[in-house]
Each structure stands twice: as structure tokens, then as C-alpha cells.
XYZ file of C-alpha atoms in Angstrom:
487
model
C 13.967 8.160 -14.687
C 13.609 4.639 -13.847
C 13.060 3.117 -10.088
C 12.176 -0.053 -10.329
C 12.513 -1.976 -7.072
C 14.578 0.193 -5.504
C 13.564 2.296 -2.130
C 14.487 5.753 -2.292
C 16.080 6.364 1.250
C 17.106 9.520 2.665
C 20.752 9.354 1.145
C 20.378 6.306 -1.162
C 18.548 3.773 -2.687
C 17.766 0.246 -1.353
C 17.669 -3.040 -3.074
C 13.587 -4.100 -1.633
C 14.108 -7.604 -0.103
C 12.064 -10.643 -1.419
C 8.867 -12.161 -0.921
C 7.971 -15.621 0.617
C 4.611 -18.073 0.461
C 2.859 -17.374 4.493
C -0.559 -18.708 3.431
C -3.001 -19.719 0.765
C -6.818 -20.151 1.170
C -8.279 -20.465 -1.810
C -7.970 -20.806 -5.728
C -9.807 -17.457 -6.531
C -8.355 -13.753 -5.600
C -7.318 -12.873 -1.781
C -10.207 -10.309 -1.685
C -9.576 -8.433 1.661
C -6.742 -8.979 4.542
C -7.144 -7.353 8.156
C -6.353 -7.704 11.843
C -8.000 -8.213 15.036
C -5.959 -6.620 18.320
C -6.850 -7.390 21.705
C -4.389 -6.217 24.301
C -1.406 -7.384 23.033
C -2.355 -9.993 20.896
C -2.966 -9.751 17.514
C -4.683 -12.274 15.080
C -4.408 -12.337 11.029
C -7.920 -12.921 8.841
C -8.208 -13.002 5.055
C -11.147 -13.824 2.712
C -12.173 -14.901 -0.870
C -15.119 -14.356 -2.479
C -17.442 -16.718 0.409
C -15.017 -17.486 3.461
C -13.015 -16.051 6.382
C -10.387 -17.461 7.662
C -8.057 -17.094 10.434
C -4.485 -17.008 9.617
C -2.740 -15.943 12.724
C -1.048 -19.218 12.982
C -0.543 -21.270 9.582
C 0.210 -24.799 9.259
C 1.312 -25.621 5.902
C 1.162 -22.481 3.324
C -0.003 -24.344 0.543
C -2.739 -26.100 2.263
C -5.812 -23.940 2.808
C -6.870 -23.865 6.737
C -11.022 -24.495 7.839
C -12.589 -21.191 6.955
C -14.185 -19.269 10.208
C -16.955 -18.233 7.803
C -18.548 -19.639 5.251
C -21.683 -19.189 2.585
C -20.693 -15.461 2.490
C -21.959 -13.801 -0.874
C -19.636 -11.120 -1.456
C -16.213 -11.032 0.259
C -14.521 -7.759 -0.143
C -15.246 -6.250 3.140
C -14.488 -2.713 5.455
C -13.369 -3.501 8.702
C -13.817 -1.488 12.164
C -13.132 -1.763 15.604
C -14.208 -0.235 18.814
C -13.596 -1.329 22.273
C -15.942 -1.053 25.400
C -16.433 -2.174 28.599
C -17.118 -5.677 27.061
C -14.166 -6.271 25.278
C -13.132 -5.867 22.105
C -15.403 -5.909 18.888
C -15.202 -6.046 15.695
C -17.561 -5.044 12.501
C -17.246 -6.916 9.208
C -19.542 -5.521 6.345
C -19.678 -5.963 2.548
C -23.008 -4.587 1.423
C -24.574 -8.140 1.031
C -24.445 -10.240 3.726
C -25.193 -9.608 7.263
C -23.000 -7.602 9.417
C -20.303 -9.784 11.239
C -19.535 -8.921 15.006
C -16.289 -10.378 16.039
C -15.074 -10.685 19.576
C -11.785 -12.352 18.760
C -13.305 -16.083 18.956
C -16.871 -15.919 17.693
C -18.214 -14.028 14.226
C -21.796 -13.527 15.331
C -24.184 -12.600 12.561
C -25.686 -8.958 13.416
C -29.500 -8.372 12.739
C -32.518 -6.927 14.621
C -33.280 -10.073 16.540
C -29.679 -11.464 17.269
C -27.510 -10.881 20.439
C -26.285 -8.253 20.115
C -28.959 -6.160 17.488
C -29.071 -3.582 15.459
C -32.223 -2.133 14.785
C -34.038 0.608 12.114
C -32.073 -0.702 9.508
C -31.394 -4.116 7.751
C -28.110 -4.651 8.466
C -27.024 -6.627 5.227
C -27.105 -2.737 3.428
C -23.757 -2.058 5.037
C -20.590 -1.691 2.893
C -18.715 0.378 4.789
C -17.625 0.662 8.915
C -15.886 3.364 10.942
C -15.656 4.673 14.144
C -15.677 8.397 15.497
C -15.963 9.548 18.605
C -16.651 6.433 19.937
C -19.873 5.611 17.780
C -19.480 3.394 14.950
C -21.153 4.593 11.474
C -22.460 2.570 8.653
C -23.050 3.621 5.225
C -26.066 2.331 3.391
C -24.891 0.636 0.082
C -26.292 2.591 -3.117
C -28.112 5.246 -0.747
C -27.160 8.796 0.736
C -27.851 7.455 4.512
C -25.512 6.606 6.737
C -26.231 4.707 10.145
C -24.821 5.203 13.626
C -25.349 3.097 17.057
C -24.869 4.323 20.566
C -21.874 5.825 22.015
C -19.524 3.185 23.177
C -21.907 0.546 21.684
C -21.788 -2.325 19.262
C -26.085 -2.559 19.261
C -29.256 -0.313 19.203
C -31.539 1.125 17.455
C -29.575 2.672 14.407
C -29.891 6.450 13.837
C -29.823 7.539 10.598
C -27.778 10.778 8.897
C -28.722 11.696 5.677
C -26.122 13.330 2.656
C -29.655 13.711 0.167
C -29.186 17.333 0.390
C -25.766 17.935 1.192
C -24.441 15.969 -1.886
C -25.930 17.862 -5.188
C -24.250 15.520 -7.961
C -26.141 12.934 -7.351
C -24.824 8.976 -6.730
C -24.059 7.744 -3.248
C -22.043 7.924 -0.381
C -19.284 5.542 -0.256
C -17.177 6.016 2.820
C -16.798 7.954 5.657
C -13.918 8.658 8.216
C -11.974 10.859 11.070
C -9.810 13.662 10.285
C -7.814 14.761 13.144
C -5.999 17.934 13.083
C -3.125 16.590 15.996
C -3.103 12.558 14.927
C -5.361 12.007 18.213
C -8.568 11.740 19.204
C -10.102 14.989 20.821
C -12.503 18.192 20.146
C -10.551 19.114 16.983
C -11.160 15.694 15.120
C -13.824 15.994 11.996
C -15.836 13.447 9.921
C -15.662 12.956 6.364
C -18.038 12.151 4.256
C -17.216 10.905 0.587
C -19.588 10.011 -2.202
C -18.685 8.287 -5.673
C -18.733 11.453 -7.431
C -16.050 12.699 -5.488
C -18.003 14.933 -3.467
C -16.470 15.504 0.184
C -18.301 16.507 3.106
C -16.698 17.950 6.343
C -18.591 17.779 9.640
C -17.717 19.038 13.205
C -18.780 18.015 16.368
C -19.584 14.680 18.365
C -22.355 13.218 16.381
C -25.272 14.128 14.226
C -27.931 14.262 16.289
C -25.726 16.776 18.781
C -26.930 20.163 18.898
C -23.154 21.334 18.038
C -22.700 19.043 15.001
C -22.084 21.556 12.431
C -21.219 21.827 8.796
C -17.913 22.441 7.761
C -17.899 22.355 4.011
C -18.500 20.397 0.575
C -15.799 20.006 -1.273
C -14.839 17.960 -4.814
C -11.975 15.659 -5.566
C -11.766 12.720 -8.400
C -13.508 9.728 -8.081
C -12.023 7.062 -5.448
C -10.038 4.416 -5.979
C -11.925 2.631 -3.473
C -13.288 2.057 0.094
C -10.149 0.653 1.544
C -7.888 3.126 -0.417
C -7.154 5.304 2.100
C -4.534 6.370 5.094
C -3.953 8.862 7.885
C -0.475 10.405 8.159
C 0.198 12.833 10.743
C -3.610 13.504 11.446
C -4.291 14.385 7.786
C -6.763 12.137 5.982
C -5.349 11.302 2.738
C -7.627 9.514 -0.558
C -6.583 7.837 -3.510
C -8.026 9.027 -6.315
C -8.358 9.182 -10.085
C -5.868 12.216 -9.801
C -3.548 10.790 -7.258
C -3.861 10.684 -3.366
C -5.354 13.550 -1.778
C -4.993 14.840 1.395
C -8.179 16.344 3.063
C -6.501 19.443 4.114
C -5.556 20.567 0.512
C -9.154 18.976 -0.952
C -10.569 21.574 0.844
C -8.761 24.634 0.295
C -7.824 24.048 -3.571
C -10.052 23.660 -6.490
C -10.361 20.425 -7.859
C -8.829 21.169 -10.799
C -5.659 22.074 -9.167
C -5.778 19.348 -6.785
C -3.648 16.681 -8.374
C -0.083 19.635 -7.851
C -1.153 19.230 -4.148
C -1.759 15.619 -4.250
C 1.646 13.478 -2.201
C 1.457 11.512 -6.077
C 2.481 14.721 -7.816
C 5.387 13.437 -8.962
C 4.435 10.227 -10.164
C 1.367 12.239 -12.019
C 1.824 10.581 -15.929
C 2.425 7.112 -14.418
C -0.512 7.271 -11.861
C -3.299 8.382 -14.239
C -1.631 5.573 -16.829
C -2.451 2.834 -14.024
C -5.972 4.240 -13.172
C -6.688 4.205 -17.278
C -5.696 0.410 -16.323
C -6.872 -1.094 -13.170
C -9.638 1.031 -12.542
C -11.656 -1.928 -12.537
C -10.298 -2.857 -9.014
C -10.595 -1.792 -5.825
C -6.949 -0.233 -4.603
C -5.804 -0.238 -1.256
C -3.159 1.558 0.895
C -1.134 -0.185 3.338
C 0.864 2.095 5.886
C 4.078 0.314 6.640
C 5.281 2.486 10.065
C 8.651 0.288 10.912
C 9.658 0.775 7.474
C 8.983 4.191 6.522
C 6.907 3.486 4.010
C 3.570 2.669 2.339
C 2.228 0.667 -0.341
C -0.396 0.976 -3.095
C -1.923 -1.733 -4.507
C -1.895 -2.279 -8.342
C -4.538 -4.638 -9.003
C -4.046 -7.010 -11.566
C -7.230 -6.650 -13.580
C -5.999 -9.012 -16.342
C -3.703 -11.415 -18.356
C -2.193 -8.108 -20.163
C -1.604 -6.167 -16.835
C 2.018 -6.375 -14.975
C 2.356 -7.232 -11.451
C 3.096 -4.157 -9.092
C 2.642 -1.892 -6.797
C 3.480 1.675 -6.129
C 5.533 2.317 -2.681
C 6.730 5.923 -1.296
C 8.635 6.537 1.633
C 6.640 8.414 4.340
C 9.114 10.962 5.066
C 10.785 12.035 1.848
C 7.738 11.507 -0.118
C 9.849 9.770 -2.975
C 7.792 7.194 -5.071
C 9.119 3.826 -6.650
C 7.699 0.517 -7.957
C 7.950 -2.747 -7.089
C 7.431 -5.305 -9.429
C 6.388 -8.703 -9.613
C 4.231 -8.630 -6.844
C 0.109 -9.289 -7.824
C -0.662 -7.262 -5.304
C -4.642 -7.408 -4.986
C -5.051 -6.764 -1.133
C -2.733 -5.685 1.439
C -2.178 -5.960 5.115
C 0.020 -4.683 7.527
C 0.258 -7.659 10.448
C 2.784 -7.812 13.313
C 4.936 -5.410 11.951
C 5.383 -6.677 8.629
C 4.066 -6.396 5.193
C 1.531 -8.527 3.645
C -0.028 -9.232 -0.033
C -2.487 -11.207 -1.122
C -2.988 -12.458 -5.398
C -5.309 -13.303 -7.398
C -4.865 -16.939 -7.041
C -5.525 -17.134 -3.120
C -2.239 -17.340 -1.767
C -0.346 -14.493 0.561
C 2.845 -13.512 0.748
C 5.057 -11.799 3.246
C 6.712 -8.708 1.354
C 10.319 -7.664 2.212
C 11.632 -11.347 3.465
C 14.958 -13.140 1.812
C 15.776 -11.851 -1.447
C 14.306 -14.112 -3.987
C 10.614 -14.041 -4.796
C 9.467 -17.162 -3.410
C 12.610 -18.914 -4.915
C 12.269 -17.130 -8.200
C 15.034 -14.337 -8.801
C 14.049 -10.522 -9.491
C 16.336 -7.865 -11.169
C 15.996 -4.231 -9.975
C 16.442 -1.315 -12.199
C 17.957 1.976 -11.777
C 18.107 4.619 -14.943
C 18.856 8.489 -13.791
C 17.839 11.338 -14.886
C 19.994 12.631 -18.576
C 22.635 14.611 -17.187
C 24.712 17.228 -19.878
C 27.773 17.080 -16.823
C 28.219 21.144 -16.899
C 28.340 20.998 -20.788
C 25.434 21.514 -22.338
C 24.984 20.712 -26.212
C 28.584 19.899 -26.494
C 29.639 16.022 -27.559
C 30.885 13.770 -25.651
C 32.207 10.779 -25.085
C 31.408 8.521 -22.173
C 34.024 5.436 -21.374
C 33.474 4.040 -17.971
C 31.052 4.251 -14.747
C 32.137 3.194 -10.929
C 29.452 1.795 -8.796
C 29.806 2.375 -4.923
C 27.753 0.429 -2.926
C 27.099 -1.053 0.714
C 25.831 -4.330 1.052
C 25.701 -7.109 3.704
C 25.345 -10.028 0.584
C 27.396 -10.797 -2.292
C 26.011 -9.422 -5.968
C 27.063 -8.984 -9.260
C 25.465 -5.487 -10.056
C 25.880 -3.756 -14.434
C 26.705 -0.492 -14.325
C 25.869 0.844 -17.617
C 24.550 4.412 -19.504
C 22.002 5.876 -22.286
C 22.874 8.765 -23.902
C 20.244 11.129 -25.498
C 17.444 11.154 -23.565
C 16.986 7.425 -25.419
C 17.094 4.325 -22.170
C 18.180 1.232 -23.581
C 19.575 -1.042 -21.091
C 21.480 -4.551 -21.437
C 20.702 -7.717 -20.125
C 20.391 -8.023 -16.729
C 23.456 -9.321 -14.675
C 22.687 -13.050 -13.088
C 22.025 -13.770 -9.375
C 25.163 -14.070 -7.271
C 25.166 -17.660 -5.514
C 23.264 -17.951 -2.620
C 26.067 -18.015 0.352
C 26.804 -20.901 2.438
C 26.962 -18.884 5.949
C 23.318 -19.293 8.101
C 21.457 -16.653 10.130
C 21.757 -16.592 13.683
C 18.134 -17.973 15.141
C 17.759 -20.009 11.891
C 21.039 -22.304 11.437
C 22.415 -24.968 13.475
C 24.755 -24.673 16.338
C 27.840 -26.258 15.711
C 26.882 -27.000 11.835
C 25.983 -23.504 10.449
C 28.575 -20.816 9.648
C 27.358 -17.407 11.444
C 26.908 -14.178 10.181
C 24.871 -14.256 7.125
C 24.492 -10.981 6.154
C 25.424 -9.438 9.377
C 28.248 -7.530 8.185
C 27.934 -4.698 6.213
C 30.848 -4.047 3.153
C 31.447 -0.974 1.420
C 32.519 -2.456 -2.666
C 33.025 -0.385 -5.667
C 33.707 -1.717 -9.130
C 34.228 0.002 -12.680
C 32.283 -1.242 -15.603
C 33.192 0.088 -19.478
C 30.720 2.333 -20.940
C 31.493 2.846 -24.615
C 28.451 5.703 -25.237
C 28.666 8.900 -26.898
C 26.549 11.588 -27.403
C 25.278 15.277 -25.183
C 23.446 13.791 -22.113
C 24.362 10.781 -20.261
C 21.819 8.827 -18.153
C 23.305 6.219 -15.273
C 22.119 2.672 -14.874
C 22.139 0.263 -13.186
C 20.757 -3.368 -12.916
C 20.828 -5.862 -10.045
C 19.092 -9.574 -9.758
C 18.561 -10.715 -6.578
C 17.534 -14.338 -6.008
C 19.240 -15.381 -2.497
C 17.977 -16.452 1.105
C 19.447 -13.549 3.099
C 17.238 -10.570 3.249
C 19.489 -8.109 1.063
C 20.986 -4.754 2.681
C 22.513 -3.595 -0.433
C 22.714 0.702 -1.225
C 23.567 2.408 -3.845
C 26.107 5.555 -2.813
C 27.244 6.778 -5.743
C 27.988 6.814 -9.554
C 31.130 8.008 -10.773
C 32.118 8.885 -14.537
C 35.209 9.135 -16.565
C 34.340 10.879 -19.998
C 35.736 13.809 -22.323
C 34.177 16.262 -24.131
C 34.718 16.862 -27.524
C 36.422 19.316 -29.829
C 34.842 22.050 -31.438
C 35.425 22.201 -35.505
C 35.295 25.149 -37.609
């Protein structure tokens, strides 16, 4: 089967919507994307391989804005934020530089003699962040240690919690999180330890150096895909991995071994080991899109001979598709939309018109061979009916493979863009309204002309209009007839 971008609904599939230029800040890769929040407010920052920037608000998107930060050494980064009775902070770390403290105007350099301080450790070590139970934690690049301030505190002397004897394949720790049992925060919640071997620790209690702090378990998964490739969904604290992403609650009850049939990738299995083999190189990421449904893996592109993509499931059916075209090498979920950033230092909003920054895109359907209640007998397969919703005008091809063998057509051209405007956008007394407002249920018949014992449905649609598309597929209908039977 083929789902290629298409978003498996509930009852359907989805046409995704296109992408459009929102910033660009450099000519090298968008290394990391994250927000700030503050009450209601919520600011935008990116980075390349030396600079930060802010890009909450952006002025022209092909014009870089003044970086916030600058003479940074490395610039892929792990983000945390705690509030306290000062305000609102935030910790930037990349294992090379000194720690960044953000208040949502200044970046203040963190060390043992700055305003705020952290002491007992040298703060430019630190290439991960995370808070739990109100104490933020740093892990010690290349070590076993990790560091933790204060309760409620963004400075202090540094306590440190070591893994050396907990973790017995050796390497080094390489993130650490909270994995709540009801999605909250509370007595229940448990920290996670995860080294680069893939070993897992489980602890319980409020911090280390608590008399309570106990020992859950050690556990193994696959390797991580990286520091920033992971999500929480419903409490459960879920890892991409060589194997496919893991939630914590299987990782430790199952064997390793049998982890990847537990993993929320297990369909997907052939396809997600083939990417590892191929962007392994890369830090992935995760990007949980909640007003959509849905969430995104990125795809690095670690090369001239590897396709833009990215893998995308929806959240409540667990169905996986692909979207392609996009060079997705960070992500970012920001004010309720969806956010990539390439390897050329510009960002895109995802899901936005539906052409890809003016270019067109086609999106693929090919179902799964179907023997229609006769199996091993011939037959022959004349035409298909697509039914479809839509809001847009299209020019979809149905079409079919027989034989377990896809081999699909040309794709269909983009319909013309139409002339109607969108209400906010167009002008009053100028535009027409109601530009893809209106949603139209359409079928049309296409010939087939196949033959053979299993059919497979297809279909192919290119989108390259303004209108953000709404366009379903419902259903698929066949006219065929079996054949004879000679003696």
C-alpha cells in the first residue's frame, strides 16, 4: 500500500495542505526550532550552527532578521522551562557553549560567577535540559552524571546523580525525562533515564538526594534517534528508536527483542528501519501537532541522494503516512501550527494553501490487492468511480494495478487556481467570497482497462492552488467481471 501525502482520518483520507516560506535565517541547516511562553504570549526562536534568533514576528521571509545570539559553537540545542516566583525561565544547552538562561528578553550566559550561577559543575558540559518535579536536571555530555539545581530554582550549587553503576553497557547518558502515569504532574510521575546504548532507567520519587527516591528498573530498547526525538501522549513517554517509537510502558515490561510489535511504528516496521539504515546520521525529532490530531517525524535529509519527507500518524487511530517534499530537518509546533525548518536555513509553515511554496505536489494513493470475493479466478477490471468531498476544484486519476505489481500513470495536472478570495484576506467590494468555504460532494468514473486475479485502487491528485485544500477521499467503486472457467 501506498500513502503518500494523504492523512488517514477516521473515515477517510485527506489531501495534506501546502507549505509556505515564514522565515529564513541563514544559508546553512535550521538546526533546532522552539518556543518561549509567558502567560499568554508566546515567542518563536530558531538557530543555525552559531546564532539565535527570534522569529516571533518576521519582516520579510527571505531576509534573515539580527540574531539574539551570536559566536555560539554548536547550535543544535535541548530546551527547558520552569517557572518561579521570578518569572519565567528558560535553559538553552548544547554540550559546548555555556548554558543560556532566557527570561523572554535577555539570553544571559550561565556560569559559576554570573547572575544567576550555577555552581559544582562547568556549565558548558550540558547537552541536555528537563524539568521534574520542579528541579531542572542536566546531563553531562559524554559522562554518566547528571546535574540538578534547587527546587523551584534556575541557580545553585549543582548536585550531581550518577548512572556509573546503574548503566552496565557502558557509553553515556543522553537524556532524561518525566513519565506520568495520569498526563499530570503528581506522586505517580517517574524519571527516565536513557543512555546511548539504549539502556533505560526508571526512578521514583521527588529527587535523588530524597530519602524515598527509589529504583524502579533498567530496562533496554534500540539506540535513539536522538535527544529531541521524543513525545508524551496520554502520560506515556514514548522514544524513537532504531526499532521504531517506543513507549516507556511497554519498554519495560517486554524484552527488547520483542519491542518493535509493541512499538506505535509497528506497522510502518520495513519502511522505518529502511529510513534509520538512511538518515541515521541525523538527529530526528517529533513534533506533537494537538489541533490536528497528529504528529510528525522528521526525516532528515542527510544527503544529495536522500528524498525529502517526513513520517506523520494520526494520534488517535495510530495510522501512519508520508509526506513528501518537505526537508524536514527540525520541527516546531508554534501558535497552533506546524513548523519545519531545511537544510538551507529557511522555515516553512506546514499545512497552509495547497501548493508548496508556489510549486505543485501530487499525492498518491495505491490500496491494498484486493481478489473482490474471488480468489485465483481471472478477471477483468474496466472502470473505477472516485467519490470525494472537497471545498476546491481538482482533477484527481483514478486508476488500478493488478497482481500485486503498482505501476501508476502520470500524474493528473493542477486544477487552476480559482478566482474567488478568502474572507479576512480579499478585498471588500473587489474579491469574490467563499473560497473554499463550501464543501461539494463529486464523483467521476475513469476507464480501467486491467486484467488479471487481484486488483489494487489508485489514485493520484496534484495540488498546486492558494486555498488550503479540504478534499476526502470516500470511496472507490468497481465495475469488473470475472472470467470463465475452461476445461
Amino acid at each position: 500500500m501506498v500513502l503518500e501525502n494523504w492523512f488517514p482520518t477516521k473515515s477517510s483520507i485527506r489531501a495534506r495542505g501546502g507549505s509556505q516560506k515564514y522565515a529564513t535565517i541563514s544559508t546553512g541547516p535550521v538546526l533546532r526550532m522552539w518556543t518561549y511562553k509567558s502567560g499568554s504570549a508566546e515567542q518563536f526562536l530558531a538557530s543555525d550552527e552559531t546564532n539565535i534568533f527570534n522569529i516571533t514576528t518576521v519582516a520579510d521571509p527571505d531576509v534573515a532578521p539580527t540574531a539574539e545570539v551570536t559566536g555560539q559553537t554548536a547550535g543544535y540545542y535541548s530546551v527547558a522551562q520552569i517557572g518561579t516566583a521570578g518569572g519565567d525561565y528558560q535553559y538553552i544547552v548544547n554540550g559546548a557553549d555555556e548554558a543560556l538562561l532566557y527570561d523572554g528578553t535577555t539570553f544571559t550566559p550561565i556560569n559559576g560567577v554570573s547572575t544567576p550561577a550555577i555552581t559544582g559543575v562547568t556549565t558548558s558540559t550540558f547537552s541536555h535540559v528537563s524539568l521534574y518535579a520542579s528541579r531542572l536536571y542536566f546531563v553531562e555530555k559524554n559522562t554518566m552524571s547528571i546535574w540538578y539545581l534547587p527546587v523551584d530554582s534556575i541557580g545553585g550549587a549543582a548536585a550531581e546523580f550518577s548512572l556509573a553503576g546503574i548503566f552496565q553497557e557502558g557509553g553515556a547518558v543522553i537524556f532524561c525525562g518525566k513519565w506520568s502515569l495520569d498526563s499530570g504532574d503528581g506522586l505517580d510521575d517517574k524519571f527516565v533515564v536513557v543512555s546511548n546504548q539504549g539502556e533505560v532507567a526508571v526512578y521514583q520519587g521527588l529527587y535523588p538526594g530524597d530519602a524515598a527516591w527509589t529504583k524502579v528498573g533498567v530496562y533496554k530498547i534500540a539506540p535513539s534517534m536522538g535527544i529531541n526525538a521524543v513525545m508524551t501522549a496520554g502520560g506515556d513517554f514514548l522514544m524513537a528508536t532504531e526499532d521504531g517509537i517506543v513507549p516507556i510502558s511497554e519498554a519495560v515490561n517486554k524484552d527488547a527483542a520483542a519491542l518493535s510489535l509493541a512499538s506505535i511504528t509497528r506497522n510502518i516496521e520495513p519502511d522505518w528501519r529502511k529510513e534509520v539504515a538512511l538518515r541515521s546520521a541525523m538527529p530526528w525529532e517529533i513534533m506533537k501537532w494537538p489541533t490536528k490530531n497528529m504528529a510528525v517525524v522528521s526525516l532528515p535529509v542527510v544527503d544529495e541522494g536522500v528524498s525529502a519527507k517526513c513520517y506523520v500518524v494520526n494520534l488517535e487511530t495510530g495510522s501512519w503516512t508520508f509526506y513528501t517534499g518537505w526537508e524536514t530537518r527540525s520541527l516546531c509546533h508554534y501558535e497552533n501550527g506546524g513548523y519545519y525548518g531545511n537544510n538551507t536555513g529557511v522555515i516553512y509553515q506546514m499545512e497552509t494553501g495547497a501548493s508548496d511554496d508556489g510549486s505543485p505536489y501530487t499525492c498518491t494513493y495505491v490500496g491494498l490487492p484486493d481478489h473482490i470475493k474471488s480468489v485465483g479466478q481471472f478477471k477483468v477490471f474496466h472502470s473505477a468511480r472516485g467519490t470525494f468531498q472537497s471545498n476546491i476544484a481538482f482533477r484527481p486519476k483514478v486508476s488500478g494495478s493488478t497482481n500485486y505489481k503498482v505501476s501508476l500513470p502520470s500524474a493528473p495536472s493542477a486544477a487552476a487556481d480559482t478566482t474567488a478570495s478568502l474572507w479576512d484576506v480579499g478585498l471588500w467590494d473587489v474579491a469574490t467570497w467563499d473560497a473554499g468555504s463550501v464543501q461539494q460532494v463529486s464523483t467521476k468514473w475513469f476507464s480501467v482497462g486491467r486484467s488479471g486475479y487481484a486488483f489494487m485502487p489508485q489514485l493520484q491528485l496534484t495540488l498546486g492552488n492558494s486555498i488550503l485544500p479540504q478534499i476526502e477521499l470516500i470511496s472507490i467503486d468497481l465495475i469488473y467481471e470475472n472470467g470463465g472457467v475452461m476445461v
